[in-house]
């Protein structure tokens, strides 16, 4: 896997989260209007979004793990170095 796979997953997650946010805006309006039929349809759509977000995030995790395995030169887990160049671990 390359970094492009990770970037693609992140872009898809951004798209899904923006869409999910739009659903929440619609949900507010539907709840204010007390439209029970519309809320049922919206809840189904929300569940589909949640499932897609979860699946895409798992794909991103796998892509990151595979990427790190390909580029890691030692067996240390990935960490964020301090400014002086030492690892936190």
CSV table of N, CA and C in Angstrom, one decimal:
chain,number,residue,atom,x,y,z
A,1,UNK,N,0.8,-1.2,0.0
A,1,UNK,CA,0.0,0.0,0.0
A,1,UNK,C,0.9,1.2,0.0
A,2,UNK,N,0.4,2.2,-0.7
A,2,UNK,CA,1.2,3.5,-0.7
A,2,UNK,C,0.4,4.6,0.1
A,3,UNK,N,1.1,5.7,0.2
A,3,UNK,CA,0.5,6.8,0.9
A,3,UNK,C,-0.8,7.3,0.2
A,4,UNK,N,-0.9,7.0,-1.1
A,4,UNK,CA,-2.1,7.4,-1.9
A,4,UNK,C,-3.3,6.7,-1.4
A,5,UNK,N,-3.2,5.5,-0.9
A,5,UNK,CA,-4.3,4.7,-0.4
A,5,UNK,C,-4.8,5.4,0.9
A,6,UNK,N,-3.8,5.8,1.7
A,6,UNK,CA,-4.2,6.5,3.0
A,6,UNK,C,-4.9,7.8,2.7
A,7,UNK,N,-4.3,8.5,1.8
A,7,UNK,CA,-4.9,9.8,1.4
A,7,UNK,C,-6.3,9.6,0.8
A,8,UNK,N,-6.5,8.6,0.0
A,8,UNK,CA,-7.8,8.3,-0.6
A,8,UNK,C,-8.8,8.0,0.5
A,9,UNK,N,-8.4,7.2,1.5
A,9,UNK,CA,-9.3,6.8,2.6
A,9,UNK,C,-9.7,8.1,3.4
A,10,UNK,N,-8.7,8.9,3.6
A,10,UNK,CA,-8.9,10.2,4.4
A,10,UNK,C,-9.9,11.1,3.6
A,11,UNK,N,-9.7,11.2,2.3
A,11,UNK,CA,-10.6,12.0,1.5
A,11,UNK,C,-12.0,11.5,1.5
A,12,UNK,N,-12.1,10.1,1.5
A,12,UNK,CA,-13.5,9.5,1.6
A,12,UNK,C,-14.1,9.8,2.9
A,13,UNK,N,-13.3,9.7,4.0
A,13,UNK,CA,-13.8,10.0,5.3
A,13,UNK,C,-14.3,11.4,5.5
A,14,UNK,N,-13.6,12.3,4.9
A,14,UNK,CA,-14.0,13.7,4.9
A,14,UNK,C,-15.3,13.9,4.2
A,15,UNK,N,-15.4,13.2,3.0
A,15,UNK,CA,-16.7,13.3,2.2
A,15,UNK,C,-17.9,12.7,3.0
A,16,UNK,N,-17.6,11.6,3.6
A,16,UNK,CA,-18.7,10.9,4.4
A,16,UNK,C,-19.1,11.8,5.6
A,17,UNK,N,-18.1,12.3,6.3
A,17,UNK,CA,-18.4,13.2,7.5
A,17,UNK,C,-19.2,14.4,7.1
A,18,UNK,N,-18.8,15.0,6.0
A,18,UNK,CA,-19.6,16.2,5.5
A,18,UNK,C,-21.0,15.9,5.2
A,19,UNK,N,-21.2,14.7,4.5
A,19,UNK,CA,-22.5,14.3,4.2
A,19,UNK,C,-23.3,14.0,5.5
A,20,UNK,N,-22.7,13.3,6.4
A,20,UNK,CA,-23.3,13.0,7.7
A,20,UNK,C,-23.7,14.3,8.4
A,21,UNK,N,-22.9,15.3,8.4
A,21,UNK,CA,-23.2,16.6,9.0
A,21,UNK,C,-24.5,17.2,8.3
A,22,UNK,N,-24.5,17.1,7.0
A,22,UNK,CA,-25.7,17.6,6.3
A,22,UNK,C,-27.0,16.8,6.7
A,23,UNK,N,-26.8,15.5,7.0
A,23,UNK,CA,-28.0,14.8,7.5
A,23,UNK,C,-28.4,15.3,8.9
A,24,UNK,N,-27.5,15.7,9.7
A,24,UNK,CA,-27.9,16.2,11.0
A,24,UNK,C,-28.6,17.5,10.9
A,25,UNK,N,-28.2,18.3,9.9
A,25,UNK,CA,-28.9,19.6,9.7
A,25,UNK,C,-30.3,19.3,9.3
A,26,UNK,N,-30.5,18.4,8.3
A,26,UNK,CA,-31.8,18.0,7.9
A,26,UNK,C,-32.6,17.4,9.0
A,27,UNK,N,-32.0,16.6,9.9
A,27,UNK,CA,-32.7,15.9,11.0
A,27,UNK,C,-33.3,17.0,11.9
A,28,UNK,N,-32.5,18.0,12.2
A,28,UNK,CA,-33.0,19.1,13.0
A,28,UNK,C,-34.3,19.7,12.5
A,29,UNK,N,-34.3,20.0,11.2
A,29,UNK,CA,-35.5,20.6,10.5
A,29,UNK,C,-36.7,19.6,10.6
A,30,UNK,N,-36.4,18.3,10.3
A,30,UNK,CA,-37.4,17.3,10.3
A,30,UNK,C,-38.0,17.2,11.7
A,31,UNK,N,-37.2,17.2,12.7
A,31,UNK,CA,-37.7,17.0,14.1
A,31,UNK,C,-38.5,18.2,14.5
A,32,UNK,N,-38.1,19.4,14.1
A,32,UNK,CA,-38.9,20.6,14.4
A,32,UNK,C,-40.3,20.6,13.7
A,33,UNK,N,-40.3,19.9,12.5
A,33,UNK,CA,-41.5,19.8,11.7
A,33,UNK,C,-42.4,18.6,12.2
A,34,UNK,N,-41.8,17.8,13.1
A,34,UNK,CA,-42.5,16.6,13.6
A,34,UNK,C,-43.0,15.7,12.5
A,35,UNK,N,-42.1,15.5,11.5
A,35,UNK,CA,-42.4,14.6,10.4
A,35,UNK,C,-41.9,13.2,10.6
A,36,UNK,N,-42.7,12.3,11.1
A,36,UNK,CA,-42.3,11.0,11.6
A,36,UNK,C,-41.9,10.1,10.4
A,37,UNK,N,-42.5,10.3,9.2
A,37,UNK,CA,-42.1,9.5,8.1
A,37,UNK,C,-40.7,9.9,7.6
A,38,UNK,N,-40.5,11.2,7.5
A,38,UNK,CA,-39.2,11.6,7.1
A,38,UNK,C,-38.0,11.3,8.1
A,39,UNK,N,-38.4,11.3,9.4
A,39,UNK,CA,-37.3,10.9,10.3
A,39,UNK,C,-37.0,9.5,10.2
A,40,UNK,N,-37.9,8.6,9.9
A,40,UNK,CA,-37.6,7.2,9.7
A,40,UNK,C,-36.7,7.0,8.6
A,41,UNK,N,-37.0,7.6,7.4
A,41,UNK,CA,-36.1,7.5,6.3
A,41,UNK,C,-34.7,8.1,6.6
A,42,UNK,N,-34.6,9.2,7.3
A,42,UNK,CA,-33.4,9.8,7.6
A,42,UNK,C,-32.6,8.9,8.6
A,43,UNK,N,-33.2,8.2,9.5
A,43,UNK,CA,-32.5,7.4,10.4
A,43,UNK,C,-31.8,6.2,9.6
A,44,UNK,N,-32.5,5.7,8.6
A,44,UNK,CA,-32.0,4.6,7.8
A,44,UNK,C,-30.7,5.2,7.1
A,45,UNK,N,-30.8,6.4,6.5
A,45,UNK,CA,-29.7,7.0,5.9
A,45,UNK,C,-28.5,7.2,6.8
A,46,UNK,N,-28.8,7.6,8.0
A,46,UNK,CA,-27.8,7.8,9.0
A,46,UNK,C,-27.1,6.5,9.3
A,47,UNK,N,-27.8,5.4,9.5
A,47,UNK,CA,-27.2,4.1,9.7
A,47,UNK,C,-26.3,3.7,8.6
A,48,UNK,N,-26.7,4.0,7.4
A,48,UNK,CA,-25.8,3.6,6.2
A,48,UNK,C,-24.5,4.5,6.2
A,49,UNK,N,-24.7,5.7,6.6
A,49,UNK,CA,-23.5,6.6,6.7
A,49,UNK,C,-22.5,6.1,7.8
A,50,UNK,N,-23.1,5.7,9.0
A,50,UNK,CA,-22.3,5.2,10.1
A,50,UNK,C,-21.5,3.9,9.7
A,51,UNK,N,-22.2,3.1,9.0
A,51,UNK,CA,-21.6,1.8,8.5
A,51,UNK,C,-20.5,2.1,7.5
A,52,UNK,N,-20.7,3.0,6.6
A,52,UNK,CA,-19.7,3.4,5.6
A,52,UNK,C,-18.5,4.1,6.2
A,53,UNK,N,-18.7,4.9,7.2
A,53,UNK,CA,-17.7,5.6,7.9
A,53,UNK,C,-16.8,4.6,8.7
A,54,UNK,N,-17.5,3.7,9.3
A,54,UNK,CA,-16.7,2.6,10.1
A,54,UNK,C,-15.9,1.8,9.2
A,55,UNK,N,-16.5,1.3,8.0
A,55,UNK,CA,-15.8,0.5,7.1
A,55,UNK,C,-14.6,1.3,6.5
A,56,UNK,N,-14.8,2.5,6.1
A,56,UNK,CA,-13.7,3.3,5.5
A,56,UNK,C,-12.6,3.5,6.5
A,57,UNK,N,-12.9,3.7,7.8
A,57,UNK,CA,-11.9,3.9,8.8
A,57,UNK,C,-11.1,2.7,9.0
A,58,UNK,N,-11.7,1.5,9.0
A,58,UNK,CA,-11.0,0.3,9.1
A,58,UNK,C,-10.0,0.1,7.9
A,59,UNK,N,-10.5,0.5,6.7
A,59,UNK,CA,-9.6,0.4,5.5
A,59,UNK,C,-8.4,1.3,5.7
A,60,UNK,N,-8.7,2.5,6.2
A,60,UNK,CA,-7.6,3.5,6.5
A,60,UNK,C,-6.6,2.9,7.5
A,61,UNK,N,-7.1,2.3,8.5
A,61,UNK,CA,-6.2,1.7,9.5
A,61,UNK,C,-5.3,0.6,8.9
A,62,UNK,N,-5.9,-0.2,8.1
A,62,UNK,CA,-5.2,-1.3,7.4
A,62,UNK,C,-4.1,-0.7,6.5
A,63,UNK,N,-4.5,0.4,5.8
A,63,UNK,CA,-3.6,1.0,4.8
A,63,UNK,C,-2.4,1.6,5.6
A,64,UNK,N,-2.7,2.2,6.7
A,64,UNK,CA,-1.6,2.8,7.6
A,64,UNK,C,-0.7,1.8,8.1
A,65,UNK,N,-1.2,0.7,8.6
A,65,UNK,CA,-0.4,-0.4,9.1
A,65,UNK,C,0.5,-1.0,8.1
A,66,UNK,N,-0.1,-1.2,6.9
A,66,UNK,CA,0.7,-1.8,5.8
A,66,UNK,C,1.8,-0.8,5.3
A,67,UNK,N,1.4,0.4,5.3
A,67,UNK,CA,2.4,1.5,4.9
A,67,UNK,C,3.6,1.5,5.8
A,68,UNK,N,3.2,1.5,7.1
A,68,UNK,CA,4.3,1.6,8.2
A,68,UNK,C,5.2,0.3,8.1
A,69,UNK,N,4.6,-0.8,7.9
A,69,UNK,CA,5.4,-2.0,7.8
A,69,UNK,C,6.4,-2.0,6.6
A,70,UNK,N,6.0,-1.3,5.5
A,70,UNK,CA,6.8,-1.2,4.3
A,70,UNK,C,8.0,-0.2,4.6
A,71,UNK,N,7.7,0.8,5.3
A,71,UNK,CA,8.7,1.9,5.5
A,71,UNK,C,9.5,1.8,6.8
A,72,UNK,N,9.1,1.0,7.7
A,72,UNK,CA,9.8,0.9,9.0
A,72,UNK,C,11.1,0.2,8.9
A,73,UNK,N,12.2,0.8,9.4
A,73,UNK,CA,13.5,0.1,9.3
A,73,UNK,C,13.8,-0.6,10.6
A,74,UNK,N,13.1,-0.4,11.6
A,74,UNK,CA,13.4,-1.1,12.8
A,74,UNK,C,12.1,-1.6,13.4
A,75,UNK,N,12.1,-2.2,14.5
A,75,UNK,CA,10.9,-2.9,15.1
A,75,UNK,C,10.2,-2.0,16.1
A,76,UNK,N,10.7,-0.7,16.3
A,76,UNK,CA,10.0,0.1,17.3
A,76,UNK,C,8.7,0.6,16.7
A,77,UNK,N,7.7,0.7,17.6
A,77,UNK,CA,6.4,1.2,17.2
A,77,UNK,C,6.5,2.6,16.8
A,78,UNK,N,5.6,3.1,15.9
A,78,UNK,CA,5.7,4.5,15.5
A,78,UNK,C,5.4,5.4,16.6
A,79,UNK,N,6.2,6.5,16.7
A,79,UNK,CA,6.0,7.5,17.7
A,79,UNK,C,6.3,8.9,17.2
A,80,UNK,N,5.9,9.8,17.9
A,80,UNK,CA,6.1,11.2,17.5
A,80,UNK,C,7.4,11.7,18.3
A,81,UNK,N,8.4,12.1,17.5
A,81,UNK,CA,9.6,12.5,18.2
A,81,UNK,C,9.5,13.9,18.8
A,82,UNK,N,10.2,14.1,19.9
A,82,UNK,CA,10.3,15.4,20.5
A,82,UNK,C,11.1,16.3,19.6
A,83,UNK,N,11.0,17.6,19.9
A,83,UNK,CA,11.7,18.5,19.0
A,83,UNK,C,13.2,18.3,19.1
A,84,UNK,N,13.8,17.8,20.1
A,84,UNK,CA,15.2,17.5,20.2
A,84,UNK,C,15.6,16.3,19.4
A,85,UNK,N,14.7,15.6,18.8
A,85,UNK,CA,15.0,14.4,18.0
A,85,UNK,C,14.8,13.1,18.7
A,86,UNK,N,14.5,13.0,20.0
A,86,UNK,CA,14.4,11.8,20.7
A,86,UNK,C,12.9,11.3,20.7
A,87,UNK,N,12.7,10.0,20.8
A,87,UNK,CA,11.3,9.5,20.8
A,87,UNK,C,10.7,9.6,22.2
A,88,UNK,N,9.4,9.6,22.2
A,88,UNK,CA,8.7,9.6,23.5
A,88,UNK,C,8.7,8.3,24.2
A,89,UNK,N,8.9,7.2,23.4
A,89,UNK,CA,8.9,5.9,24.0
A,89,UNK,C,10.1,5.5,24.8
